[in-house]
GROMACS .gro file of C-alpha atoms in nm:
model
  256
    1UNK     CA    1  -0.584   1.656  -1.491
    2UNK     CA    2  -0.471   1.960  -1.294
    3UNK     CA    3  -0.440   1.878  -0.925
    4UNK     CA    4  -0.420   2.120  -0.637
    5UNK     CA    5  -0.059   2.084  -0.518
    6UNK     CA    6  -0.167   2.031  -0.157
    7UNK     CA    7  -0.342   1.706  -0.251
    8UNK     CA    8  -0.004   1.549  -0.339
    9UNK     CA    9   0.174   1.599  -0.007
   10UNK     CA   10   0.253   1.335   0.256
   11UNK     CA   11  -0.015   1.488   0.481
   12UNK     CA   12  -0.282   1.437   0.215
   13UNK     CA   13  -0.172   1.105   0.061
   14UNK     CA   14  -0.322   0.787   0.199
   15UNK     CA   15  -0.018   0.558   0.175
   16UNK     CA   16   0.043   0.195   0.276
   17UNK     CA   17   0.206   0.316   0.599
   18UNK     CA   18   0.121   0.662   0.731
   19UNK     CA   19   0.395   0.918   0.662
   20UNK     CA   20   0.598   0.668   0.459
   21UNK     CA   21   0.621   0.575   0.092
   22UNK     CA   22   0.639   0.199   0.032
   23UNK     CA   23   0.812   0.106  -0.293
   24UNK     CA   24   0.817  -0.246  -0.439
   25UNK     CA   25   1.078  -0.418  -0.656
   26UNK     CA   26   1.201  -0.773  -0.715
   27UNK     CA   27   1.498  -0.948  -0.553
   28UNK     CA   28   1.765  -0.971  -0.669
   29UNK     CA   29   1.748  -0.607  -0.779
   30UNK     CA   30   1.970  -0.605  -1.088
   31UNK     CA   31   2.220  -0.351  -1.215
   32UNK     CA   32   2.210  -0.109  -1.388
   33UNK     CA   33   1.865  -0.044  -1.238
   34UNK     CA   34   1.994  -0.092  -0.883
   35UNK     CA   35   2.343  -0.141  -0.744
   36UNK     CA   36   2.469  -0.415  -0.515
   37UNK     CA   37   2.119  -0.569  -0.491
   38UNK     CA   38   2.031  -0.279  -0.259
   39UNK     CA   39   1.732  -0.073  -0.376
   40UNK     CA   40   1.769   0.161  -0.075
   41UNK     CA   41   2.116   0.283  -0.184
   42UNK     CA   42   1.983   0.549  -0.421
   43UNK     CA   43   2.229   0.409  -0.676
   44UNK     CA   44   2.127   0.264  -1.012
   45UNK     CA   45   1.870   0.420  -1.245
   46UNK     CA   46   1.549   0.290  -1.089
   47UNK     CA   47   1.662   0.346  -0.730
   48UNK     CA   48   1.750   0.705  -0.822
   49UNK     CA   49   1.415   0.754  -1.001
   50UNK     CA   50   1.224   0.615  -0.701
   51UNK     CA   51   1.395   0.857  -0.460
   52UNK     CA   52   1.342   1.146  -0.704
   53UNK     CA   53   0.969   1.067  -0.720
   54UNK     CA   54   0.957   1.040  -0.339
   55UNK     CA   55   1.126   1.379  -0.305
   56UNK     CA   56   0.885   1.535  -0.555
   57UNK     CA   57   0.598   1.406  -0.339
   58UNK     CA   58   0.757   1.553  -0.027
   59UNK     CA   59   0.909   1.240   0.129
   60UNK     CA   60   1.260   1.232   0.268
   61UNK     CA   61   1.486   0.941   0.174
   62UNK     CA   62   1.449   0.793   0.525
   63UNK     CA   63   1.070   0.784   0.477
   64UNK     CA   64   1.100   0.547   0.179
   65UNK     CA   65   1.042   0.179   0.266
   66UNK     CA   66   1.134  -0.097   0.019
   67UNK     CA   67   0.937  -0.418  -0.016
   68UNK     CA   68   1.026  -0.729  -0.218
   69UNK     CA   69   0.764  -0.796  -0.489
   70UNK     CA   70   0.821  -1.065  -0.757
   71UNK     CA   71   0.806  -0.916  -1.109
   72UNK     CA   72   0.490  -1.095  -1.222
   73UNK     CA   73   0.310  -1.021  -0.894
   74UNK     CA   74   0.361  -0.647  -0.935
   75UNK     CA   75   0.108  -0.618  -1.218
   76UNK     CA   76  -0.115  -0.918  -1.135
   77UNK     CA   77  -0.475  -0.839  -1.035
   78UNK     CA   78  -0.545  -0.789  -0.666
   79UNK     CA   79  -0.469  -0.553  -0.382
   80UNK     CA   80  -0.110  -0.433  -0.354
   81UNK     CA   81   0.118  -0.408  -0.051
   82UNK     CA   82   0.312  -0.113  -0.201
   83UNK     CA   83   0.237   0.247  -0.297
   84UNK     CA   84   0.418   0.202  -0.627
   85UNK     CA   85   0.643  -0.064  -0.778
   86UNK     CA   86   0.948   0.011  -0.994
   87UNK     CA   87   1.087  -0.294  -1.174
   88UNK     CA   88   1.127  -0.241  -1.550
   89UNK     CA   89   0.755  -0.300  -1.601
   90UNK     CA   90   0.647  -0.201  -1.951
   91UNK     CA   91   0.317  -0.020  -1.979
   92UNK     CA   92   0.065  -0.222  -2.182
   93UNK     CA   93  -0.311  -0.211  -2.232
   94UNK     CA   94  -0.339  -0.569  -2.108
   95UNK     CA   95  -0.155  -0.495  -1.781
   96UNK     CA   96  -0.344  -0.167  -1.738
   97UNK     CA   97  -0.667  -0.364  -1.698
   98UNK     CA   98  -0.534  -0.498  -1.365
   99UNK     CA   99  -0.321  -0.209  -1.235
  100UNK     CA  100  -0.261   0.164  -1.276
  101UNK     CA  101   0.056   0.300  -1.437
  102UNK     CA  102   0.226   0.635  -1.400
  103UNK     CA  103   0.342   0.807  -1.713
  104UNK     CA  104   0.657   0.647  -1.854
  105UNK     CA  105   0.992   0.718  -1.687
  106UNK     CA  106   1.208   0.536  -1.944
  107UNK     CA  107   1.170   0.458  -2.314
  108UNK     CA  108   1.269   0.099  -2.376
  109UNK     CA  109   1.446  -0.080  -2.657
  110UNK     CA  110   1.478  -0.458  -2.661
  111UNK     CA  111   1.817  -0.611  -2.744
  112UNK     CA  112   1.970  -0.946  -2.837
  113UNK     CA  113   2.264  -1.098  -2.646
  114UNK     CA  114   2.460  -1.393  -2.789
  115UNK     CA  115   2.793  -1.557  -2.710
  116UNK     CA  116   3.071  -1.396  -2.917
  117UNK     CA  117   3.156  -1.733  -3.075
  118UNK     CA  118   2.795  -1.795  -3.184
  119UNK     CA  119   2.706  -1.757  -3.554
  120UNK     CA  120   2.409  -1.550  -3.436
  121UNK     CA  121   2.644  -1.286  -3.293
  122UNK     CA  122   2.680  -1.163  -3.652
  123UNK     CA  123   2.303  -1.117  -3.705
  124UNK     CA  124   2.212  -0.787  -3.871
  125UNK     CA  125   1.834  -0.832  -3.880
  126UNK     CA  126   1.543  -1.004  -3.710
  127UNK     CA  127   1.530  -1.246  -4.003
  128UNK     CA  128   1.890  -1.353  -3.929
  129UNK     CA  129   1.770  -1.477  -3.591
  130UNK     CA  130   1.478  -1.691  -3.707
  131UNK     CA  131   1.678  -2.015  -3.693
  132UNK     CA  132   1.808  -1.949  -3.343
  133UNK     CA  133   1.691  -2.101  -3.016
  134UNK     CA  134   1.600  -1.779  -2.833
  135UNK     CA  135   1.515  -1.724  -2.468
  136UNK     CA  136   1.350  -1.457  -2.251
  137UNK     CA  137   1.187  -1.408  -1.911
  138UNK     CA  138   0.822  -1.510  -1.880
  139UNK     CA  139   0.561  -1.235  -1.898
  140UNK     CA  140   0.796  -0.977  -2.049
  141UNK     CA  141   0.789  -0.762  -2.360
  142UNK     CA  142   1.125  -0.927  -2.439
  143UNK     CA  143   0.934  -1.250  -2.496
  144UNK     CA  144   0.670  -1.063  -2.701
  145UNK     CA  145   0.951  -0.920  -2.915
  146UNK     CA  146   1.080  -1.269  -2.994
  147UNK     CA  147   0.737  -1.398  -3.089
  148UNK     CA  148   0.610  -1.094  -3.278
  149UNK     CA  149   0.921  -0.940  -3.437
  150UNK     CA  150   1.165  -1.229  -3.485
  151UNK     CA  151   0.898  -1.502  -3.533
  152UNK     CA  152   1.153  -1.781  -3.475
  153UNK     CA  153   1.114  -2.124  -3.632
  154UNK     CA  154   1.139  -2.294  -3.292
  155UNK     CA  155   0.949  -2.204  -2.979
  156UNK     CA  156   1.151  -1.977  -2.749
  157UNK     CA  157   1.276  -2.095  -2.411
  158UNK     CA  158   1.094  -1.918  -2.127
  159UNK     CA  159   1.257  -1.848  -1.790
  160UNK     CA  160   1.118  -1.742  -1.451
  161UNK     CA  161   1.406  -1.498  -1.399
  162UNK     CA  162   1.670  -1.335  -1.616
  163UNK     CA  163   1.930  -1.517  -1.401
  164UNK     CA  164   1.814  -1.848  -1.549
  165UNK     CA  165   1.818  -1.703  -1.901
  166UNK     CA  166   2.179  -1.590  -1.851
  167UNK     CA  167   2.280  -1.937  -1.728
  168UNK     CA  168   2.113  -2.097  -2.031
  169UNK     CA  169   2.305  -1.860  -2.258
  170UNK     CA  170   2.638  -1.939  -2.086
  171UNK     CA  171   2.569  -2.315  -2.104
  172UNK     CA  172   2.470  -2.306  -2.470
  173UNK     CA  173   2.111  -2.419  -2.402
  174UNK     CA  174   1.994  -2.117  -2.602
  175UNK     CA  175   2.167  -1.935  -2.888
  176UNK     CA  176   2.065  -1.588  -2.774
  177UNK     CA  177   1.845  -1.411  -2.521
  178UNK     CA  178   1.635  -1.097  -2.553
  179UNK     CA  179   1.640  -0.841  -2.269
  180UNK     CA  180   1.606  -0.464  -2.249
  181UNK     CA  181   1.909  -0.275  -2.375
  182UNK     CA  182   2.065  -0.152  -2.047
  183UNK     CA  183   2.035  -0.502  -1.903
  184UNK     CA  184   2.202  -0.638  -2.218
  185UNK     CA  185   2.501  -0.408  -2.163
  186UNK     CA  186   2.524  -0.504  -1.799
  187UNK     CA  187   2.510  -0.877  -1.873
  188UNK     CA  188   2.789  -0.853  -2.131
  189UNK     CA  189   3.013  -0.622  -1.927
  190UNK     CA  190   2.980  -0.779  -1.583
  191UNK     CA  191   2.805  -1.115  -1.583
  192UNK     CA  192   2.866  -1.307  -1.907
  193UNK     CA  193   3.175  -1.139  -2.054
  194UNK     CA  194   3.200  -1.406  -2.325
  195UNK     CA  195   2.874  -1.267  -2.467
  196UNK     CA  196   2.809  -0.950  -2.664
  197UNK     CA  197   2.517  -0.724  -2.751
  198UNK     CA  198   2.425  -0.827  -3.107
  199UNK     CA  199   2.199  -0.527  -3.157
  200UNK     CA  200   1.878  -0.355  -3.056
  201UNK     CA  201   1.537  -0.362  -3.219
  202UNK     CA  202   1.396  -0.034  -3.345
  203UNK     CA  203   1.076   0.063  -3.164
  204UNK     CA  204   0.833  -0.224  -3.171
  205UNK     CA  205   0.513  -0.196  -3.370
  206UNK     CA  206   0.286   0.078  -3.242
  207UNK     CA  207   0.375   0.328  -2.972
  208UNK     CA  208   0.719   0.340  -2.812
  209UNK     CA  209   0.752   0.096  -2.523
  210UNK     CA  210   0.793   0.264  -2.186
  211UNK     CA  211   0.856   0.155  -1.831
  212UNK     CA  212   0.600   0.293  -1.584
  213UNK     CA  213   0.554   0.287  -1.210
  214UNK     CA  214   0.289   0.030  -1.112
  215UNK     CA  215   0.011   0.125  -0.869
  216UNK     CA  216  -0.300  -0.044  -0.736
  217UNK     CA  217  -0.592  -0.024  -0.980
  218UNK     CA  218  -0.775   0.303  -0.911
  219UNK     CA  219  -0.510   0.418  -0.660
  220UNK     CA  220  -0.562   0.772  -0.532
  221UNK     CA  221  -0.184   0.814  -0.564
  222UNK     CA  222  -0.173   0.759  -0.942
  223UNK     CA  223  -0.237   1.122  -1.048
  224UNK     CA  224   0.019   1.250  -0.795
  225UNK     CA  225   0.285   0.996  -0.892
  226UNK     CA  226   0.225   1.069  -1.261
  227UNK     CA  227   0.259   1.440  -1.197
  228UNK     CA  228   0.586   1.377  -1.014
  229UNK     CA  229   0.724   1.170  -1.307
  230UNK     CA  230   0.611   1.435  -1.559
  231UNK     CA  231   0.788   1.701  -1.353
  232UNK     CA  232   1.110   1.497  -1.344
  233UNK     CA  233   1.093   1.460  -1.722
  234UNK     CA  234   1.021   1.831  -1.776
  235UNK     CA  235   1.304   1.956  -1.553
  236UNK     CA  236   1.564   1.722  -1.707
  237UNK     CA  237   1.608   1.497  -1.403
  238UNK     CA  238   1.512   1.176  -1.586
  239UNK     CA  239   1.748   1.254  -1.875
  240UNK     CA  240   2.032   1.327  -1.631
  241UNK     CA  241   1.973   1.002  -1.439
  242UNK     CA  242   1.958   0.807  -1.765
  243UNK     CA  243   2.288   0.961  -1.875
  244UNK     CA  244   2.447   0.881  -1.538
  245UNK     CA  245   2.333   0.520  -1.499
  246UNK     CA  246   2.246   0.394  -1.850
  247UNK     CA  247   2.494   0.578  -2.075
  248UNK     CA  248   2.629   0.266  -2.253
  249UNK     CA  249   2.293   0.170  -2.391
  250UNK     CA  250   2.290   0.409  -2.686
  251UNK     CA  251   2.573   0.241  -2.875
  252UNK     CA  252   2.415  -0.084  -2.998
  253UNK     CA  253   2.349  -0.129  -3.371
  254UNK     CA  254   1.984  -0.140  -3.475
  255UNK     CA  255   1.865  -0.474  -3.616
  256UNK     CA  256   1.669  -0.428  -3.936
   0.00000   0.00000   0.00000
């Protein structure tokens, strides 16, 4: 849809708070998506993307307001208290029935993290993981990946937050967890150094999985926000931010 540029300016956009852009994300806001649990720093991939989108829409950094929104609430049905939410939310047809999504700002691979001493750290394929007790956060495509691609023999452990999944991994309550690839690298470098990234899954069945910005269903901002994201992709900004904040993520072996 071609939009007149003037319709995507702060003067024309009907936002949550007049003259401001309200952006939602969960707390804690994890690296490498955010740094120091501070979404307003502009540091970390998603913080940088949010401020780039704001700038493309004509908002200064000091006009961006952050609001805490639990992950599952961001795409649940119902009116939103943000203009858009950025929180590693994968675009899916099911979620798109309740909310709007921008075009994708990041193409996602899911990855497996296991303790280095675990026999599952040597897995080379999804089949090698079928005997493992696996864990993932509730409501995520990580959990879908376990169920649909690995098809484990025992039911996976489901956690409200990735923090709990990491603890379960450290304590040996699960053999391995599935998270997106940049998060996997962060967990193994900074949080659970006794763990390693076993590997990444090739694109899941169907279209490539992408993270999108979440907006209220039928939001008047959706076309403008999508145009901003498309512009950031076209001019190389997204690729540059990915290289800056998520560079490690390309090195994991692909699980067959």
